[in-house]
Tab-separated table of C-alpha atoms in Angstrom:
chain	number	residue	atom	x	y	z
A	1	MET	CA	37.769	-11.174	18.594
A	2	ASP	CA	41.072	-9.578	17.707
A	3	LEU	CA	40.954	-5.853	18.437
A	4	GLU	CA	42.203	-5.110	14.943
A	5	TYR	CA	39.157	-6.915	13.611
A	6	GLN	CA	36.879	-4.533	15.467
A	7	TYR	CA	38.610	-1.562	13.888
A	8	LEU	CA	38.349	-3.219	10.505
A	9	VAL	CA	34.585	-3.631	10.881
A	10	ALA	CA	34.231	0.056	11.772
A	11	ARG	CA	36.410	1.159	8.849
A	12	LEU	CA	34.521	-1.029	6.426
A	13	GLN	CA	31.162	0.275	7.589
A	14	GLU	CA	32.421	3.809	7.116
A	15	ALA	CA	33.697	2.979	3.640
A	16	LEU	CA	30.358	1.444	2.677
A	17	ALA	CA	28.584	4.596	3.833
A	18	CYS	CA	30.922	6.962	2.023
A	19	ASP	CA	31.413	5.070	-1.240
A	20	GLU	CA	29.274	6.909	-3.785
A	21	ARG	CA	28.189	3.695	-5.471
A	22	VAL	CA	26.991	2.135	-2.213
A	23	GLY	CA	26.096	5.029	0.098
A	24	SER	CA	24.613	2.769	2.740
A	25	GLN	CA	24.863	2.999	6.514
A	26	ASP	CA	22.621	0.019	6.639
A	27	ILE	CA	24.921	-2.873	5.834
A	28	LYS	CA	25.806	-5.110	8.747
A	29	VAL	CA	29.421	-6.222	8.738
A	30	VAL	CA	30.321	-9.364	10.667
A	31	LEU	CA	33.868	-10.619	10.893
A	32	THR	CA	34.043	-14.213	12.014
A	33	ALA	CA	36.429	-17.106	11.456
A	34	GLY	CA	38.563	-14.796	9.354
A	35	ARG	CA	35.765	-14.038	6.908
A	36	ILE	CA	33.800	-10.861	6.324
A	37	HIS	CA	30.049	-11.271	5.999
A	38	LEU	CA	28.053	-8.441	4.447
A	39	ILE	CA	24.444	-8.691	5.598
A	40	GLY	CA	21.330	-6.683	4.809
A	41	ASP	CA	19.232	-5.343	1.969
A	42	VAL	CA	20.291	-2.993	-0.819
A	43	PRO	CA	18.069	-1.541	-3.550
A	44	THR	CA	19.956	-2.830	-6.582
A	45	GLU	CA	22.297	-5.529	-7.821
A	46	ALA	CA	24.805	-2.803	-8.756
A	47	ARG	CA	25.033	-1.649	-5.138
A	48	ARG	CA	25.381	-5.243	-3.968
A	49	ALA	CA	28.338	-5.701	-6.292
A	50	ALA	CA	29.867	-2.358	-5.314
A	51	ALA	CA	29.692	-3.261	-1.628
A	52	ASP	CA	31.626	-6.422	-2.417
A	53	GLU	CA	34.318	-4.398	-4.174
A	54	VAL	CA	34.600	-1.964	-1.271
A	55	ALA	CA	35.041	-4.834	1.182
A	56	HIS	CA	37.864	-6.282	-0.904
A	57	VAL	CA	39.608	-2.893	-1.061
A	58	ILE	CA	39.369	-2.271	2.685
A	59	ALA	CA	40.280	-5.833	3.624
A	60	PRO	CA	42.511	-7.196	0.874
A	61	GLY	CA	43.065	-10.910	1.082
A	62	VAL	CA	40.147	-11.518	3.419
A	63	VAL	CA	37.373	-13.778	2.173
A	64	VAL	CA	34.132	-11.819	1.709
A	65	ARG	CA	30.781	-13.562	1.961
A	66	ASN	CA	28.339	-11.232	0.259
A	67	GLU	CA	24.998	-12.068	1.833
A	68	LEU	CA	23.362	-8.819	0.758
A	69	ARG	CA	19.931	-9.196	-0.790
A	70	VAL	CA	18.362	-6.921	-3.328
A	71	LEU	CA	15.250	-5.520	-1.688
A	72	GLU	CA	12.078	-6.858	-3.230
A	73	LEU	CA	8.929	-4.843	-2.768
A	74	GLY	CA	5.532	-6.340	-2.127
A	75	GLU	CA	2.212	-5.279	-3.542
A	76	VAL	CA	0.623	-1.961	-2.677
A	77	PRO	CA	-0.955	-2.411	0.759
A	78	ARG	CA	-4.554	-2.060	1.785
A	79	PRO	CA	-5.121	1.403	3.196
A	80	GLU	CA	-5.081	1.918	6.941
A	81	ALA	CA	-7.759	4.162	8.421
A	82	ILE	CA	-6.281	6.748	10.773
A	83	GLU	CA	-8.751	7.757	13.458
B	1	VAL	CA	-11.844	10.508	3.207
B	2	ILE	CA	-8.414	11.773	2.321
B	3	ARG	CA	-6.077	9.103	1.009
B	4	ILE	CA	-2.399	9.562	1.679
B	5	ALA	CA	0.355	7.552	0.043
B	6	ALA	CA	3.676	7.932	1.814
B	7	VAL	CA	7.161	6.529	1.520
B	8	GLY	CA	10.614	7.516	2.682
B	9	ASP	CA	14.165	6.387	2.115
B	10	VAL	CA	13.830	5.586	-1.541
B	11	HIS	CA	17.602	6.187	-1.869
B	12	PHE	CA	17.190	6.706	-5.570
B	13	ALA	CA	20.046	6.751	-8.047
B	14	GLU	CA	20.481	6.186	-11.756
B	15	ASP	CA	20.665	2.433	-11.151
B	16	MET	CA	17.021	2.460	-10.040
B	17	LEU	CA	15.425	4.109	-13.067
B	18	GLY	CA	12.130	2.406	-13.875
B	19	ARG	CA	12.040	0.541	-10.588
B	20	PHE	CA	8.824	2.140	-9.366
B	21	SER	CA	7.272	3.410	-12.563
B	22	SER	CA	4.514	0.797	-12.792
B	23	GLN	CA	3.321	1.284	-9.192
B	24	TRP	CA	3.758	5.040	-9.087
B	25	ALA	CA	1.999	5.515	-12.410
B	26	ARG	CA	-1.206	4.211	-10.826
B	27	LEU	CA	-1.000	6.272	-7.661
B	28	ALA	CA	-3.882	8.501	-8.682
B	29	GLU	CA	-6.217	5.519	-8.527
B	30	ARG	CA	-5.430	4.932	-4.882
B	31	ALA	CA	-4.336	8.185	-3.259
B	32	ASP	CA	-4.972	11.917	-3.259
B	33	VAL	CA	-1.471	12.980	-2.309
B	34	PHE	CA	1.989	11.399	-2.351
B	35	LEU	CA	4.306	12.178	0.559
B	36	LEU	CA	8.062	11.547	0.338
B	37	ALA	CA	9.715	11.495	3.751
B	38	GLY	CA	13.367	12.198	2.969
B	39	ASP	CA	16.444	10.294	1.798
B	40	LEU	CA	14.956	10.584	-1.633
B	41	THR	CA	18.393	10.211	-3.210
B	42	ASN	CA	21.257	7.995	-2.115
B	43	ILE	CA	24.050	10.549	-1.845
B	44	GLY	CA	22.270	13.800	-2.683
B	45	SER	CA	23.788	14.567	-6.077
B	46	ARG	CA	21.978	16.516	-8.755
B	47	ARG	CA	22.221	13.528	-11.110
B	48	GLN	CA	20.458	11.268	-8.655
B	49	ALA	CA	17.788	13.887	-8.008
B	50	GLU	CA	17.218	14.307	-11.726
B	51	ALA	CA	16.839	10.552	-12.095
B	52	LEU	CA	14.271	10.523	-9.311
B	53	ALA	CA	12.504	13.494	-10.846
B	54	GLU	CA	12.158	11.529	-14.058
B	55	GLU	CA	10.687	8.603	-12.127
B	56	LEU	CA	8.291	10.928	-10.287
B	57	SER	CA	7.192	12.779	-13.399
B	58	ILE	CA	4.543	10.124	-14.047
B	59	VAL	CA	2.835	10.818	-10.716
B	60	THR	CA	-0.148	13.053	-11.379
B	61	ILE	CA	-1.367	13.664	-7.828
B	62	PRO	CA	0.244	16.354	-5.663
B	63	LYS	CA	3.697	15.376	-4.462
B	64	VAL	CA	5.089	16.751	-1.203
B	65	ALA	CA	8.533	15.995	0.194
B	66	VAL	CA	11.075	16.751	2.858
B	67	LEU	CA	14.765	16.069	2.354
B	68	GLY	CA	16.737	13.600	4.465
B	69	ASN	CA	20.344	13.353	5.599
B	70	HIS	CA	21.374	11.470	2.448
B	71	ASP	CA	20.042	14.336	0.352
B	72	TYR	CA	22.636	16.586	2.009
B	73	HIS	CA	25.663	14.311	1.699
B	74	TYR	CA	26.920	15.560	-1.662
B	75	GLY	CA	26.681	19.151	-0.521
B	76	GLU	CA	24.064	20.268	-3.017
B	77	PRO	CA	20.667	20.006	-1.330
B	78	ASP	CA	19.489	23.034	-3.278
B	79	ALA	CA	20.123	21.147	-6.509
B	80	VAL	CA	18.136	18.201	-5.176
B	81	ARG	CA	15.302	20.519	-4.275
B	82	GLU	CA	15.377	22.272	-7.650
B	83	SER	CA	15.355	19.008	-9.578
B	84	LEU	CA	12.329	17.776	-7.681
B	85	GLU	CA	10.485	21.079	-7.867
B	86	ALA	CA	10.942	20.989	-11.645
B	87	VAL	CA	8.530	18.041	-11.782
B	88	GLY	CA	6.058	19.566	-9.359
B	89	VAL	CA	7.277	18.210	-6.038
B	90	ASN	CA	6.630	20.625	-3.172
B	91	VAL	CA	9.717	20.390	-0.974
B	92	LEU	CA	9.043	21.536	2.571
B	93	GLU	CA	11.569	22.679	5.161
B	94	GLY	CA	9.914	24.478	8.014
B	95	ASP	CA	6.931	25.434	5.942
B	96	ALA	CA	3.567	24.023	4.967
B	97	LEU	CA	0.986	23.854	2.245
B	98	THR	CA	-2.710	23.170	2.068
B	99	LEU	CA	-4.444	20.984	-0.500
B	100	ARG	CA	-8.137	20.992	-1.253
B	101	ILE	CA	-9.294	17.427	-1.790
B	102	GLY	CA	-12.956	17.244	-2.622
B	103	GLU	CA	-14.743	19.159	0.111
B	104	ARG	CA	-11.928	18.772	2.607
B	105	THR	CA	-8.617	20.472	3.135
B	106	LEU	CA	-5.380	18.767	4.051
B	107	GLY	CA	-2.520	20.736	5.539
B	108	ILE	CA	0.977	19.304	5.406
B	109	ALA	CA	3.871	20.722	7.411
B	110	GLY	CA	7.354	19.371	6.946
B	111	VAL	CA	10.924	19.571	8.170
B	112	LYS	CA	13.859	17.249	7.866
B	113	GLY	CA	14.265	17.227	11.633
B	114	PHE	CA	17.407	16.001	13.330
B	115	GLY	CA	18.695	13.696	16.060
B	116	GLY	CA	19.258	14.200	19.747
B	117	GLY	CA	17.475	11.328	21.412
B	118	PHE	CA	14.462	10.842	23.569
B	119	THR	CA	13.367	11.696	27.076
B	120	GLY	CA	15.736	10.271	29.631
B	121	ALA	CA	18.483	9.586	27.108
B	122	CYS	CA	19.003	12.684	25.045
B	123	GLY	CA	21.510	15.381	24.364
B	124	HIS	CA	21.265	18.923	25.693
B	125	ASP	CA	22.238	22.384	24.605
B	126	PHE	CA	25.209	22.172	26.941
B	127	GLY	CA	28.970	21.906	26.819
B	128	GLU	CA	31.155	22.169	23.760
B	129	PRO	CA	30.080	24.372	20.860
B	130	GLU	CA	29.757	21.303	18.620
B	131	MET	CA	27.304	19.631	20.987
B	132	ARG	CA	25.343	22.807	21.539
B	133	SER	CA	25.162	23.384	17.803
B	134	PHE	CA	23.861	19.843	17.289
B	135	MET	CA	21.084	20.230	19.828
B	136	ARG	CA	20.191	23.730	18.702
B	137	ALA	CA	19.691	22.396	15.199
B	138	THR	CA	17.178	19.929	16.602
B	139	GLU	CA	15.397	22.561	18.668
B	140	HIS	CA	15.278	24.943	15.741
B	141	SER	CA	13.885	22.291	13.449
B	142	ALA	CA	11.174	21.360	15.941
B	143	GLN	CA	10.241	24.984	16.452
B	144	ARG	CA	9.845	25.484	12.722
B	145	LEU	CA	7.651	22.396	12.473
B	146	GLU	CA	5.440	23.575	15.315
B	147	LYS	CA	5.072	27.021	13.808
B	148	ALA	CA	4.222	25.570	10.412
B	149	LEU	CA	1.602	23.265	11.917
B	150	LEU	CA	0.039	26.032	13.992
B	151	GLY	CA	-0.202	28.209	10.915
B	152	LEU	CA	-2.319	25.686	9.052
B	153	ARG	CA	-6.070	26.115	8.774
B	154	ALA	CA	-7.168	22.774	7.409
B	155	ASP	CA	-9.572	19.966	8.224
B	156	PHE	CA	-6.676	17.569	8.638
B	157	LYS	CA	-3.049	18.257	9.437
B	158	VAL	CA	-0.136	15.957	8.677
B	159	ALA	CA	3.408	16.438	9.965
B	160	MET	CA	6.175	15.005	7.830
B	161	THR	CA	9.770	14.618	8.981
B	162	HIS	CA	12.692	12.487	7.989
B	163	TYR	CA	13.934	11.883	11.523
B	164	SER	CA	11.645	10.114	13.950
B	165	PRO	CA	9.638	12.003	16.565
B	166	VAL	CA	9.119	8.950	18.803
B	167	LYS	CA	10.928	5.867	20.033
B	168	ASP	CA	8.063	3.544	19.173
B	169	THR	CA	8.899	3.504	15.498
B	170	LEU	CA	12.570	2.812	16.214
B	171	ALA	CA	11.874	-0.549	17.866
B	172	GLY	CA	14.158	-2.967	16.060
B	173	GLU	CA	16.998	-0.505	15.664
B	174	ARG	CA	20.025	-0.704	17.966
B	175	LEU	CA	19.462	1.331	21.118
B	176	GLU	CA	22.915	2.892	20.789
B	177	ILE	CA	21.928	4.780	17.654
B	178	TYR	CA	18.554	6.126	18.803
B	179	PRO	CA	19.993	9.639	19.313
B	180	PHE	CA	20.995	9.629	15.637
B	181	LEU	CA	17.557	8.540	14.506
B	182	GLY	CA	15.283	11.115	16.032
B	183	ALA	CA	14.403	13.492	18.812
B	184	PHE	CA	11.531	13.987	21.241
B	185	GLN	CA	11.342	17.687	20.352
B	186	LEU	CA	9.745	16.714	17.043
B	187	ALA	CA	6.935	14.877	18.863
B	188	GLU	CA	6.438	17.874	21.113
B	189	ALA	CA	6.020	20.052	18.030
B	190	ILE	CA	3.602	17.584	16.468
B	191	ASP	CA	1.531	17.471	19.657
B	192	ARG	CA	1.482	21.232	20.131
B	193	GLY	CA	0.705	21.708	16.471
B	194	GLN	CA	-2.255	19.325	16.787
B	195	ALA	CA	-1.447	17.148	13.819
B	196	HIS	CA	-3.735	14.250	12.967
B	197	LEU	CA	-0.948	12.089	11.597
B	198	ALA	CA	2.842	12.143	11.516
B	199	VAL	CA	4.970	10.303	8.980
B	200	HIS	CA	8.730	9.882	8.910
B	201	GLY	CA	11.472	7.676	7.523
B	202	HIS	CA	15.166	7.192	8.419
B	203	ALA	CA	14.754	4.098	10.615
B	204	HIS	CA	15.054	1.212	8.169
B	205	HIS	CA	14.974	-1.427	10.887
B	206	GLY	CA	12.356	0.182	13.092
B	207	ALA	CA	8.635	-0.401	13.393
B	208	GLU	CA	5.860	1.061	11.266
B	209	ARG	CA	3.510	2.234	13.988
B	210	GLY	CA	3.907	4.539	16.937
B	211	ILE	CA	2.144	7.291	18.792
B	212	THR	CA	3.116	10.623	20.355
B	213	PRO	CA	2.543	11.348	24.048
B	214	ARG	CA	-0.672	13.186	23.167
B	215	GLY	CA	-1.920	10.429	20.912
B	216	VAL	CA	-1.002	11.485	17.379
B	217	PRO	CA	-0.477	8.359	15.228
B	218	VAL	CA	3.083	8.128	13.872
B	219	ARG	CA	3.963	6.009	10.867
B	220	ASN	CA	7.494	5.088	9.817
B	221	VAL	CA	7.318	4.755	6.048
B	222	ALA	CA	10.953	3.898	5.313
B	223	MET	CA	10.821	1.769	2.183
B	224	ALA	CA	13.275	-0.794	3.535
B	225	LEU	CA	10.915	-1.288	6.462
B	226	ILE	CA	7.501	-1.337	4.810
B	227	LYS	CA	8.869	-3.219	1.776
B	228	GLN	CA	6.196	-1.691	-0.423
B	229	PRO	CA	6.258	1.080	-3.019
B	230	TYR	CA	4.385	3.254	-0.477
B	231	GLY	CA	2.197	3.023	2.584
B	232	LEU	CA	-1.428	4.033	2.311
B	233	TYR	CA	-3.382	5.872	4.991
B	234	CYS	CA	-6.911	7.285	5.069
B	235	LEU	CA	-7.954	10.237	7.156
B	236	ASP	CA	-11.652	10.346	7.838
B	237	THR	CA	-13.770	11.961	10.518
B	238	HIS	CA	-15.374	8.592	11.205
B	239	GLY	CA	-12.300	6.501	10.675
B	240	ALA	CA	-14.101	4.507	8.021
B	241	LEU	CA	-12.436	3.061	4.970
B	242	GLN	CA	-13.846	4.307	1.704
B	243	VAL	CA	-11.297	3.566	-0.924
B	244	GLU	CA	-13.447	2.822	-3.937
B	245	ARG	CA	-14.186	6.121	-5.611
B	246	ASP	CA	-13.117	8.326	-8.450
B	247	SER	CA	-10.019	10.428	-8.080
B	248	ALA	CA	-10.700	13.705	-6.336
B	249	GLU	CA	-9.934	17.064	-7.766
B	250	VAL	CA	-6.926	18.429	-5.988
B	251	ILE	CA	-6.050	22.085	-5.954
B	252	VAL	CA	-2.891	23.426	-4.392
B	253	GLU	CA	-3.880	26.612	-2.623
């Protein structure tokens, strides 16, 4: 991978953490075949869209594949007995 | 039996209003206390905390929280605390409280905690001032947790942190970031303080279950990990499940 790509991944991850609309240190950024892939779970559709915008600002002109999923919660679990 | 609902890393903001209201509204049917293990807001602003407070206002059982690193990001953790306390959340940081639940008492001690790593791969109070300050923050946090636990006189004691006290519940996270996810000093405090259960968040990609060196069960309740509105744990002298009963009277002492 081009060294500049590695720096770009780091800068994008930092931007995703610091952007007030996203605020996530949890988004995996993969740069491959000239495309940015955003991977992981976010709590809302708004944050998914904001992450996309941040990626386009940090890497203008690069194709962004937004593979973020909005986290879906399951049912309340059965209780676990702690002994 | 004491029934504990616990979740961390809700990362709440205005865009999540109403997200949990249906499940949290029924908490009293299933649990005696609701623990919130930090990263309650996404960036730690007053507005986000007020939104969460609104969401939590429907919870009628005692609510106890510690803050997480995200709750500090905006630079107004006191505002986060105040917003939550306004709807009855007890926010712990190096202190503890005791609840009477039926004929039993439950003591809860909490700190945010901090990083530093785990035995064999951890930082030390050595070298540059920045590094020493980092590790002293961890040591100080652990000491406060231990003191709070030792000060409790309760049938059951729970330790709540945001950062992890053990490596077990980090399994799944990248090894390189373990020192940013927790510290062994927290487990030492939990062991010395003779807790019956420890809960934490912070490690979204970790594992739910772990154990301290002296055998205290540790549960990672990060919402992104458990993928549920909360985890549910029962403390009982016989370890038996007894979940079908009326809600207990709970008095904050």
